[in-house]
CSV table of C-alpha atoms in Angstrom, one decimal:
chain,number,residue,atom,x,y,z
A,1,MET,CA,-0.3,0.0,0.3
A,2,PHE,CA,1.3,3.5,-0.8
A,3,GLU,CA,2.3,6.1,2.0
A,4,TYR,CA,0.7,9.2,1.9
A,5,ALA,CA,3.0,12.5,2.3
A,6,PRO,CA,1.5,14.8,4.7
A,7,ALA,CA,-0.6,17.5,3.1
A,8,PRO,CA,-1.2,19.9,5.8
A,9,GLU,CA,-3.5,22.8,4.9
A,10,SER,CA,-2.2,25.9,6.4
A,11,ARG,CA,-3.6,27.6,10.0
A,12,ASP,CA,-2.4,30.7,8.7
A,13,VAL,CA,-5.6,31.4,6.6
A,14,VAL,CA,-7.5,32.2,10.0
A,15,ASP,CA,-6.8,34.7,12.7
A,16,ILE,CA,-7.8,33.4,15.7
A,17,LYS,CA,-8.1,36.0,18.6
A,18,PRO,CA,-7.0,35.5,21.8
A,19,SER,CA,-10.5,36.2,23.5
A,20,TYR,CA,-13.8,36.8,22.1
A,21,GLY,CA,-17.1,38.6,23.2
A,22,LEU,CA,-20.9,38.2,23.0
A,23,PHE,CA,-22.5,39.4,19.6
A,24,ILE,CA,-25.3,41.5,21.0
A,25,ASN,CA,-27.1,44.5,18.6
A,26,GLY,CA,-24.1,44.2,15.9
A,27,GLU,CA,-21.1,44.5,18.1
A,28,PHE,CA,-19.1,42.4,20.4
A,29,VAL,CA,-19.9,43.1,23.9
A,30,SER,CA,-17.6,41.4,27.0
A,31,GLY,CA,-19.6,38.4,29.1
A,32,SER,CA,-19.6,38.3,32.8
A,33,SER,CA,-17.2,35.5,32.6
A,34,SER,CA,-15.4,32.9,30.2
A,35,PHE,CA,-14.0,29.6,29.1
A,36,LYS,CA,-11.6,28.0,27.1
A,37,THR,CA,-12.3,26.5,23.4
A,38,VAL,CA,-9.5,23.8,22.8
A,39,ASN,CA,-8.5,21.9,19.6
A,40,PRO,CA,-9.8,18.4,20.3
A,41,ALA,CA,-6.8,17.1,17.8
A,42,ASN,CA,-4.2,18.0,20.4
A,43,GLU,CA,-6.3,19.7,23.5
A,44,GLU,CA,-4.2,23.0,22.3
A,45,VAL,CA,-6.0,26.5,23.9
A,46,LEU,CA,-7.6,27.7,20.6
A,47,ALA,CA,-9.4,31.1,22.4
A,48,GLU,CA,-11.1,32.5,25.4
A,49,VAL,CA,-14.9,33.0,24.7
A,50,ALA,CA,-16.9,34.9,27.2
A,51,VAL,CA,-20.1,33.4,29.0
A,52,ALA,CA,-23.7,35.0,28.4
A,53,SER,CA,-25.4,35.5,31.9
A,54,SER,CA,-29.2,35.3,31.9
A,55,ASP,CA,-29.0,39.5,32.1
A,56,ASP,CA,-26.7,38.9,28.5
A,57,VAL,CA,-29.2,37.1,27.4
A,58,ASP,CA,-32.0,39.5,27.9
A,59,ARG,CA,-30.1,42.5,26.4
A,60,ALA,CA,-29.5,39.9,23.4
A,61,VAL,CA,-33.3,39.2,23.3
A,62,GLN,CA,-33.9,42.8,23.6
A,63,ALA,CA,-32.0,44.1,20.6
A,64,ALA,CA,-33.8,41.3,18.3
A,65,ARG,CA,-37.3,42.7,19.6
A,66,LYS,CA,-36.2,46.4,18.7
A,67,ALA,CA,-34.4,45.1,15.3
A,68,PHE,CA,-37.7,42.8,14.5
A,69,GLY,CA,-39.9,46.4,13.9
A,70,VAL,CA,-37.3,47.3,11.4
A,71,TRP,CA,-36.4,43.7,9.8
A,72,SER,CA,-40.1,42.5,9.5
A,73,ALA,CA,-41.3,45.6,8.1
A,74,MET,CA,-38.7,45.6,5.1
A,75,PRO,CA,-40.0,44.1,1.9
A,76,GLY,CA,-38.9,40.4,1.2
A,77,ALA,CA,-36.3,41.7,-1.5
A,78,GLU,CA,-34.4,43.8,0.5
A,79,ARG,CA,-34.1,41.2,3.3
A,80,ALA,CA,-32.8,38.5,0.5
A,81,LYS,CA,-30.2,41.1,-0.7
A,82,TYR,CA,-28.8,40.6,3.0
A,83,LEU,CA,-29.3,37.1,2.6
A,84,PHE,CA,-27.4,36.7,-0.8
A,85,ARG,CA,-24.8,39.5,0.5
A,86,ILE,CA,-24.0,36.7,3.4
A,87,ALA,CA,-24.1,33.9,1.2
A,88,ARG,CA,-21.3,35.3,-1.1
A,89,ILE,CA,-19.3,36.5,1.7
A,90,ILE,CA,-19.4,32.7,3.2
A,91,GLN,CA,-18.3,31.6,-0.5
A,92,GLU,CA,-15.3,34.3,-0.5
A,93,ARG,CA,-14.0,33.1,3.1
A,94,ALA,CA,-14.9,29.2,2.6
A,95,ARG,CA,-11.5,28.7,3.2
A,96,GLU,CA,-11.1,30.8,6.4
A,97,LEU,CA,-14.4,29.4,7.4
A,98,ALA,CA,-13.2,25.7,6.7
A,99,VAL,CA,-10.0,25.7,8.5
A,100,LEU,CA,-11.9,27.2,11.7
A,101,GLU,CA,-14.5,24.4,11.9
A,102,SER,CA,-11.9,21.6,11.5
A,103,LEU,CA,-9.6,23.4,14.2
A,104,ASP,CA,-12.4,24.3,16.8
A,105,ASN,CA,-14.5,20.5,15.9
A,106,GLY,CA,-12.1,18.1,15.1
A,107,LYS,CA,-13.7,17.0,12.1
A,108,PRO,CA,-11.4,16.4,8.8
A,109,ILE,CA,-10.6,19.3,6.6
A,110,ARG,CA,-11.7,17.5,3.7
A,111,GLU,CA,-15.4,17.5,4.8
A,112,SER,CA,-15.3,21.2,6.4
A,113,ARG,CA,-13.9,22.2,2.8
A,114,ASP,CA,-16.3,20.0,0.6
A,115,VAL,CA,-19.2,19.4,2.5
A,116,ASP,CA,-20.0,22.1,5.6
A,117,VAL,CA,-19.0,25.1,4.2
A,118,PRO,CA,-20.7,25.0,0.6
A,119,LEU,CA,-24.0,23.4,1.9
A,120,VAL,CA,-24.0,26.5,4.5
A,121,ALA,CA,-23.7,29.0,1.6
A,122,ALA,CA,-26.0,26.9,-0.5
A,123,HIS,CA,-28.7,27.1,2.2
A,124,PHE,CA,-28.6,31.3,2.4
A,125,PHE,CA,-28.7,31.3,-1.3
A,126,TYR,CA,-31.8,29.0,-1.1
A,127,TYR,CA,-33.4,31.0,1.3
A,128,ALA,CA,-32.5,34.2,0.3
A,129,GLY,CA,-34.2,33.3,-3.3
A,130,TRP,CA,-37.7,32.5,-0.8
A,131,ALA,CA,-37.6,35.8,1.1
A,132,ASP,CA,-39.7,38.1,-1.6
A,133,LYS,CA,-41.7,34.7,-2.4
A,134,LEU,CA,-43.2,33.7,0.6
A,135,ALA,CA,-46.7,34.4,-0.1
A,136,TYR,CA,-46.6,31.8,-2.5
A,137,ALA,CA,-45.3,29.1,0.0
A,138,GLY,CA,-49.0,28.6,1.4
A,139,PHE,CA,-48.0,29.6,4.8
A,140,GLY,CA,-48.6,33.2,4.9
A,141,ASP,CA,-46.0,35.9,5.2
A,142,ARG,CA,-46.2,37.0,8.8
A,143,PRO,CA,-43.2,36.4,10.7
A,144,LEU,CA,-43.1,35.0,14.4
A,145,GLY,CA,-40.5,37.7,15.7
A,146,VAL,CA,-37.8,36.6,18.1
A,147,ALA,CA,-36.1,33.1,17.2
A,148,GLY,CA,-33.9,31.5,20.2
A,149,GLN,CA,-31.7,29.1,18.9
A,150,VAL,CA,-29.5,26.5,20.2
A,151,ILE,CA,-27.2,24.5,18.2
A,152,PRO,CA,-25.2,21.3,18.6
A,153,TRP,CA,-21.3,20.9,17.8
A,154,ASN,CA,-21.4,18.4,15.3
A,155,PHE,CA,-21.6,20.5,12.7
A,156,PRO,CA,-21.8,24.0,14.4
A,157,LEU,CA,-21.7,26.5,11.6
A,158,LEU,CA,-24.2,24.2,9.0
A,159,MET,CA,-26.6,24.3,11.8
A,160,LEU,CA,-26.5,27.9,12.3
A,161,ALA,CA,-27.4,27.9,8.1
A,162,TRP,CA,-30.2,25.8,9.1
A,163,LYS,CA,-31.0,27.7,11.6
A,164,ILE,CA,-30.5,31.7,10.8
A,165,ALA,CA,-31.1,31.4,6.9
A,166,PRO,CA,-34.9,30.6,7.1
A,167,ALA,CA,-35.6,32.7,10.0
A,168,LEU,CA,-34.1,35.8,8.6
A,169,ALA,CA,-35.8,35.2,5.3
A,170,CYS,CA,-39.3,34.7,7.1
A,171,GLY,CA,-38.4,38.2,8.8
A,172,ASN,CA,-38.0,37.0,12.2
A,173,THR,CA,-34.6,38.6,14.3
A,174,VAL,CA,-32.6,35.7,16.0
A,175,VAL,CA,-30.9,35.5,19.3
A,176,LEU,CA,-28.4,32.0,18.7
A,177,LYS,CA,-26.5,30.0,21.2
A,178,PRO,CA,-23.5,28.0,19.6
A,179,ALA,CA,-22.0,24.7,21.5
A,180,GLU,CA,-19.7,25.7,23.9
A,181,THR,CA,-16.9,23.7,22.5
A,182,THR,CA,-17.1,24.9,19.3
A,183,PRO,CA,-18.2,28.4,19.2
A,184,LEU,CA,-15.6,29.7,16.7
A,185,THR,CA,-17.2,29.5,13.3
A,186,ALA,CA,-20.4,31.0,14.7
A,187,LEU,CA,-18.5,34.1,16.3
A,188,LEU,CA,-16.6,34.3,12.5
A,189,PHE,CA,-20.6,34.3,11.5
A,190,ALA,CA,-20.8,37.2,13.5
A,191,GLU,CA,-18.0,39.3,11.5
A,192,ILE,CA,-19.6,38.1,8.4
A,193,CYS,CA,-22.9,39.9,9.7
A,194,GLN,CA,-21.0,43.1,10.1
A,195,GLN,CA,-19.2,43.2,6.9
A,196,ALA,CA,-22.4,42.4,5.2
A,197,ASP,CA,-23.6,45.5,6.8
A,198,LEU,CA,-27.0,43.6,8.5
A,199,PRO,CA,-29.0,45.7,10.4
A,200,PRO,CA,-27.6,45.7,14.5
A,201,GLY,CA,-30.0,43.3,16.4
A,202,VAL,CA,-31.4,41.0,13.4
A,203,VAL,CA,-28.6,38.4,14.6
A,204,ASN,CA,-27.1,38.1,18.1
A,205,ILE,CA,-24.9,35.0,19.2
A,206,VAL,CA,-24.5,34.3,22.9
A,207,THR,CA,-22.1,32.1,24.0
A,208,GLY,CA,-21.7,30.0,26.8
A,209,ALA,CA,-22.4,26.6,28.3
A,210,GLY,CA,-26.1,24.8,29.0
A,211,GLU,CA,-27.6,27.7,31.0
A,212,THR,CA,-27.3,30.1,28.6
A,213,GLY,CA,-29.0,27.8,26.7
A,214,ALA,CA,-31.7,27.7,28.9
A,215,ALA,CA,-32.0,31.0,29.7
A,216,VAL,CA,-32.6,31.6,25.7
A,217,VAL,CA,-35.2,29.1,25.6
A,218,ALA,CA,-37.2,30.2,28.4
A,219,HIS,CA,-37.0,34.1,28.2
A,220,PRO,CA,-40.5,35.2,28.3
A,221,ASP,CA,-39.8,37.7,24.9
A,222,VAL,CA,-38.8,34.8,22.4
A,223,ASN,CA,-41.7,33.7,20.5
A,224,LYS,CA,-39.8,30.9,18.6
A,225,VAL,CA,-37.4,28.1,20.1
A,226,ALA,CA,-35.2,25.7,17.5
A,227,PHE,CA,-33.3,23.4,19.1
A,228,THR,CA,-30.9,20.4,17.4
A,229,GLY,CA,-28.9,18.3,19.9
A,230,SER,CA,-30.0,15.2,22.3
A,231,THR,CA,-33.4,13.9,22.9
A,232,GLU,CA,-32.6,14.2,26.6
A,233,VAL,CA,-31.9,18.3,26.4
A,234,GLY,CA,-35.2,18.5,23.7
A,235,ARG,CA,-37.5,16.6,26.4
A,236,ILE,CA,-36.5,19.4,28.9
A,237,ILE,CA,-36.8,22.0,26.2
A,238,ALA,CA,-40.2,20.8,25.5
A,239,ARG,CA,-41.5,21.0,29.2
A,240,THR,CA,-39.9,24.9,29.2
A,241,VAL,CA,-41.9,25.8,26.3
A,242,ALA,CA,-45.1,23.7,27.0
A,243,GLY,CA,-48.2,26.0,28.1
A,244,THR,CA,-46.5,29.1,26.4
A,245,SER,CA,-47.3,30.5,23.2
A,246,LYS,CA,-44.0,29.7,21.6
A,247,LYS,CA,-43.4,28.0,18.3
A,248,LEU,CA,-41.1,25.1,19.0
A,249,THR,CA,-39.0,22.7,16.7
A,250,LEU,CA,-36.6,20.0,18.0
A,251,GLU,CA,-34.3,17.5,15.7
A,252,LEU,CA,-33.0,15.1,18.2
A,253,GLY,CA,-30.8,11.8,18.4
A,254,GLY,CA,-31.1,8.8,15.9
A,255,LYS,CA,-30.3,5.6,15.5
A,256,ALA,CA,-30.7,4.7,11.6
A,257,ALA,CA,-30.8,1.2,10.3
A,258,ASN,CA,-28.7,1.1,6.8
A,259,ILE,CA,-30.2,-2.2,5.2
A,260,VAL,CA,-28.6,-3.8,2.7
A,261,PHE,CA,-30.1,-6.5,0.6
A,262,GLU,CA,-28.2,-9.6,-1.5
A,263,ASP,CA,-29.3,-7.9,-4.8
A,264,ALA,CA,-27.3,-4.8,-4.2
A,265,ALA,CA,-24.1,-3.5,-5.4
A,266,ILE,CA,-21.6,-4.7,-2.8
A,267,ASP,CA,-19.0,-2.4,-3.3
A,268,GLN,CA,-20.9,0.6,-3.9
A,269,ALA,CA,-23.1,-0.5,-0.3
A,270,VAL,CA,-19.8,-0.5,1.3
A,271,GLU,CA,-18.8,2.8,1.0
A,272,GLY,CA,-22.2,4.0,1.6
A,273,ILE,CA,-21.8,2.5,4.9
A,274,VAL,CA,-18.6,3.8,5.6
A,275,ASN,CA,-20.1,7.0,4.7
A,276,GLY,CA,-23.3,6.2,6.5
A,277,ILE,CA,-21.2,6.2,9.8
A,278,PHE,CA,-17.7,6.9,9.9
A,279,PHE,CA,-18.6,10.4,8.4
A,280,ASN,CA,-17.4,13.3,11.2
A,281,GLN,CA,-16.6,10.4,13.2
A,282,GLY,CA,-20.4,9.5,13.4
A,283,HIS,CA,-21.2,12.7,15.2
A,284,VAL,CA,-23.8,12.6,13.0
A,285,CYS,CA,-27.6,12.4,14.6
A,286,CYS,CA,-28.7,10.6,11.1
A,287,ALA,CA,-25.3,8.2,11.0
A,288,GLY,CA,-26.5,4.8,9.8
A,289,SER,CA,-25.4,2.9,13.0
A,290,ARG,CA,-27.2,0.0,12.8
A,291,LEU,CA,-26.2,-2.1,9.8
A,292,LEU,CA,-29.5,-4.4,8.7
A,293,VAL,CA,-27.5,-7.1,6.1
A,294,GLN,CA,-29.5,-9.8,4.6
A,295,GLU,CA,-28.0,-12.8,6.1
A,296,SER,CA,-27.0,-14.3,2.1
A,297,VAL,CA,-24.7,-11.6,1.8
A,298,GLN,CA,-23.5,-10.8,5.8
A,299,ASP,CA,-19.9,-12.6,5.2
A,300,GLN,CA,-18.9,-11.0,1.5
A,301,LEU,CA,-20.0,-7.6,2.9
A,302,LEU,CA,-18.5,-7.8,6.2
A,303,ASP,CA,-15.3,-9.1,4.2
A,304,SER,CA,-15.0,-6.1,1.9
A,305,LEU,CA,-15.9,-3.6,4.8
A,306,ARG,CA,-13.4,-4.4,6.8
A,307,ARG,CA,-10.8,-4.3,4.2
A,308,ARG,CA,-12.4,-1.1,3.2
A,309,LEU,CA,-11.9,0.3,7.1
A,310,SER,CA,-8.2,-0.9,6.8
A,311,THR,CA,-7.3,2.0,4.2
A,312,LEU,CA,-8.7,4.8,6.3
A,313,ARG,CA,-6.8,7.4,7.8
A,314,LEU,CA,-7.3,8.5,11.0
A,315,GLY,CA,-5.1,12.0,12.1
A,316,ASP,CA,-4.5,15.4,12.0
A,317,PRO,CA,-8.1,16.9,10.9
A,318,LEU,CA,-6.1,19.5,8.6
A,319,ASP,CA,-4.4,17.1,6.8
A,320,LYS,CA,-6.2,16.7,3.6
A,321,ASN,CA,-5.8,13.2,3.0
A,322,THR,CA,-7.4,12.3,6.8
A,323,ASP,CA,-10.6,9.9,6.6
A,324,ILE,CA,-11.2,10.6,10.5
A,325,GLY,CA,-10.5,12.8,12.8
A,326,ALA,CA,-10.4,13.7,16.2
A,327,ILE,CA,-13.5,12.9,19.1
A,328,ASN,CA,-15.1,16.6,19.9
A,329,SER,CA,-14.5,16.4,23.7
A,330,ALA,CA,-13.1,14.3,26.3
A,331,ASP,CA,-16.6,13.7,27.4
A,332,GLN,CA,-18.0,12.6,24.2
A,333,LEU,CA,-14.9,10.1,24.1
A,334,ALA,CA,-15.4,8.8,27.6
A,335,LYS,CA,-19.4,8.2,26.3
A,336,ILE,CA,-17.9,6.3,23.3
A,337,ARG,CA,-16.2,4.1,25.6
A,338,GLN,CA,-18.5,3.5,27.9
A,339,LEU,CA,-21.1,2.2,25.3
A,340,SER,CA,-18.3,0.4,23.5
A,341,ASP,CA,-16.9,-1.8,26.6
A,342,LEU,CA,-20.8,-2.3,27.1
A,343,GLY,CA,-21.8,-3.7,23.6
A,344,GLU,CA,-18.9,-6.0,24.5
A,345,ALA,CA,-20.0,-6.7,28.0
A,346,GLU,CA,-23.1,-7.9,26.7
A,347,GLY,CA,-21.6,-10.5,24.0
A,348,ALA,CA,-21.0,-8.8,20.7
A,349,ALA,CA,-17.8,-9.2,18.8
A,350,ARG,CA,-15.8,-5.7,18.5
A,351,TRP,CA,-12.9,-5.3,15.7
A,352,SER,CA,-11.2,-2.2,14.3
A,353,PRO,CA,-8.4,-2.0,12.0
A,354,ALA,CA,-5.0,-1.8,13.3
A,355,CYS,CA,-4.2,2.0,13.3
A,356,GLU,CA,-1.8,4.2,15.8
A,357,LEU,CA,-3.8,6.7,17.8
A,358,PRO,CA,-2.0,10.1,18.5
A,359,GLU,CA,-1.1,10.4,21.9
A,360,LYS,CA,-2.7,14.0,22.4
A,361,GLY,CA,-6.1,14.6,22.0
A,362,PHE,CA,-9.1,12.7,21.8
A,363,TRP,CA,-9.2,9.5,19.4
A,364,PHE,CA,-11.3,6.8,18.9
A,365,PRO,CA,-10.7,4.3,16.2
A,366,PRO,CA,-13.1,3.4,13.6
A,367,THR,CA,-15.1,-0.2,15.3
A,368,ILE,CA,-17.7,-2.5,14.1
A,369,PHE,CA,-19.6,-4.7,16.3
A,370,THR,CA,-21.0,-8.2,15.0
A,371,GLY,CA,-23.2,-11.0,16.5
A,372,VAL,CA,-25.8,-7.7,18.2
A,373,ALA,CA,-29.0,-8.4,19.2
A,374,GLN,CA,-31.8,-6.1,19.5
A,375,SER,CA,-32.0,-5.9,22.8
A,376,HIS,CA,-27.7,-5.0,23.4
A,377,SER,CA,-27.3,-1.5,24.5
A,378,ILE,CA,-25.2,-0.6,21.3
A,379,ALA,CA,-28.1,-1.1,19.2
A,380,ARG,CA,-30.6,0.8,20.9
A,381,GLU,CA,-28.7,4.2,22.7
A,382,GLU,CA,-27.1,6.8,20.1
A,383,ILE,CA,-23.2,6.4,20.6
A,384,PHE,CA,-22.4,9.4,18.6
A,385,GLY,CA,-19.2,8.0,17.5
A,386,PRO,CA,-17.8,5.7,14.9
A,387,VAL,CA,-19.0,2.8,16.3
A,388,LEU,CA,-21.1,0.2,13.9
A,389,SER,CA,-23.6,-2.5,14.8
A,390,VAL,CA,-24.3,-5.3,12.6
A,391,LEU,CA,-27.4,-7.1,12.6
A,392,THR,CA,-28.7,-9.4,10.2
A,393,PHE,CA,-32.3,-10.3,8.8
A,394,ARG,CA,-33.8,-13.0,6.5
A,395,THR,CA,-37.0,-11.1,4.6
A,396,PRO,CA,-38.0,-8.0,3.7
A,397,ASP,CA,-40.8,-7.7,6.2
A,398,GLU,CA,-38.2,-8.6,8.8
A,399,ALA,CA,-35.9,-5.6,7.5
A,400,VAL,CA,-38.7,-3.2,8.6
A,401,GLU,CA,-39.4,-4.5,11.7
A,402,LYS,CA,-35.9,-4.7,13.0
A,403,ALA,CA,-35.3,-1.2,11.1
A,404,ASN,CA,-38.3,0.6,13.3
A,405,ASN,CA,-37.8,-1.4,16.6
A,406,THR,CA,-36.0,2.1,18.1
A,407,PRO,CA,-37.4,5.0,19.9
A,408,TYR,CA,-35.8,7.0,17.1
A,409,GLY,CA,-36.8,7.8,13.8
A,410,LEU,CA,-34.6,10.3,12.1
A,411,SER,CA,-33.1,8.4,8.9
A,412,ALA,CA,-32.9,5.2,7.0
A,413,GLY,CA,-30.6,3.6,4.0
A,414,VAL,CA,-31.7,1.2,1.6
A,415,TRP,CA,-29.5,-0.9,-0.6
A,416,THR,CA,-31.1,-3.0,-3.5
A,417,GLU,CA,-30.9,-2.9,-7.4
A,418,LYS,CA,-34.9,-3.1,-7.5
A,419,GLY,CA,-37.0,0.4,-7.3
A,420,SER,CA,-40.0,-1.2,-6.5
A,421,ARG,CA,-38.4,-2.7,-3.1
A,422,ILE,CA,-37.4,0.8,-2.5
A,423,LEU,CA,-40.5,2.4,-2.9
A,424,TRP,CA,-41.8,-0.7,-0.4
A,425,MET,CA,-39.6,-0.1,2.3
A,426,ALA,CA,-39.6,3.7,2.4
A,427,ASP,CA,-43.2,3.5,2.6
A,428,ARG,CA,-42.8,1.5,5.9
A,429,LEU,CA,-39.7,2.9,7.3
A,430,ARG,CA,-40.5,5.3,10.3
A,431,ALA,CA,-38.1,8.0,9.6
A,432,GLY,CA,-37.9,11.3,8.1
A,433,VAL,CA,-35.3,10.6,5.5
A,434,VAL,CA,-34.9,7.3,3.6
A,435,TRP,CA,-31.7,7.3,1.4
A,436,ALA,CA,-31.9,5.0,-1.6
A,437,ASN,CA,-28.3,3.4,-2.7
A,438,THR,CA,-26.9,6.4,-1.0
A,439,PHE,CA,-26.3,7.6,2.4
A,440,ASN,CA,-26.1,11.6,4.0
A,441,LYS,CA,-27.0,13.4,0.8
A,442,PHE,CA,-28.1,16.6,1.8
A,443,ASP,CA,-29.8,19.6,-0.2
A,444,PRO,CA,-30.9,22.9,0.8
A,445,THR,CA,-34.5,22.0,-1.0
A,446,SER,CA,-35.0,19.1,1.1
A,447,PRO,CA,-36.7,18.9,4.5
A,448,PHE,CA,-35.3,17.3,7.2
A,449,GLY,CA,-36.4,16.0,10.4
A,450,GLY,CA,-37.7,12.8,12.3
A,451,TYR,CA,-40.5,10.9,14.2
A,452,LYS,CA,-41.2,9.6,17.7
A,453,GLU,CA,-37.7,10.9,19.9
A,454,SER,CA,-35.9,12.0,17.1
A,455,GLY,CA,-38.4,15.4,17.1
A,456,TYR,CA,-40.8,17.4,15.5
A,457,GLY,CA,-40.9,19.9,12.3
A,458,ARG,CA,-38.6,19.9,9.8
A,459,GLU,CA,-35.8,22.2,8.5
A,460,GLY,CA,-35.0,22.8,4.9
A,461,GLY,CA,-36.9,23.3,1.6
A,462,LEU,CA,-40.4,24.7,1.8
A,463,ALA,CA,-41.4,23.0,4.6
A,464,GLY,CA,-38.7,24.8,6.3
A,465,LEU,CA,-40.4,27.8,6.3
A,466,GLU,CA,-43.4,26.9,7.9
A,467,ALA,CA,-41.6,26.9,11.7
A,468,TYR,CA,-40.6,30.5,11.1
A,469,LEU,CA,-44.1,31.6,10.2
A,470,ASP,CA,-47.1,32.4,12.2
A,471,VAL,CA,-49.4,30.1,10.2
């Protein structure tokens, strides 16, 4: 096998400040205290970031409320100009955003550069196009007011775009709280808002941990809450907004089944399985973390899969050859280790390719569990890491039953040559998104969201407008 020479992306394209404030009413202001954000690949401190207290959140909501009067009264075509401007600046500063995302999150630069940042720009372009056409969308054109948005650490900038672009297009103003481990691209986005001359107060970014997020969600002058994250926190948020007039969308956990039938193109399916669970180190709510393979092709598929995993390159996220980057935090690494050890203790067989883990930072090798039963914790709980549980089935009915045997319902994948079988399966799978002969394909025109404990509401596409309009 050929050795790959290092191909590092330059860190010099991004200027990380020693400290960052809160972005309120169009300018950066200091917070009451601060925390450190680190590079998960080597544990180096990247910057000090302000923590927003409930008073700071209150100031941000007041700024958003004041700006709402101006922003909502602006003709849609004028709002669209700002969104188009933001989209173009994102494209101009794409390399800078990609490097910063990989430094703060740990994901490979190839993914930040080729997936995350292009999709971010695409979301702003897409919703800019809707801003002056809301009357034709079927939901009316009355905005809700102030949107309080809380986003996770797995796709920091992309989740920001999913939340902010439709909110602004519909005429709402925003108070957004990024995850405490990945605040830097949101703060760079705040600079982009300044560069685009967005009116002060239309976008406010408050950093901090769970308490800051809770203050945003509970604020009495927030009209709309949007949250992406764990099902556990989603339940707390649902309880907080119950009995209020706040509109709520939740995009929560998942335990997706990637279903491979015996007539599938095996090599293509293997690429889809790898993309489904090892993309972004498995830190994906819709990751294909359960592989359901038809018994007759199990051995052939697993041989191909193990061969493919042994070619994956784990290491420096800023190296353009890297396939698997760092786990985002020490806490997440501990959770992945705990559930993997539990999988072994419950009787599943564990396999990882030979790969050297760096000494510093948070790392976990790509891992496959075979001999997994539906009752095993690794088949039921969201691990949120590069860990695949393999189960088998004999008939399409059994595949559907096993795939739906989960409290979640965010996504699923079907691999087969028969179009009729794809449609038959898609009809019966209780999942918000069903991919056919592919996985993890995203597009701003396509709605995304789940059933059951994976949340409710849709983001993206025409359906994504409804969440931000007073229907």
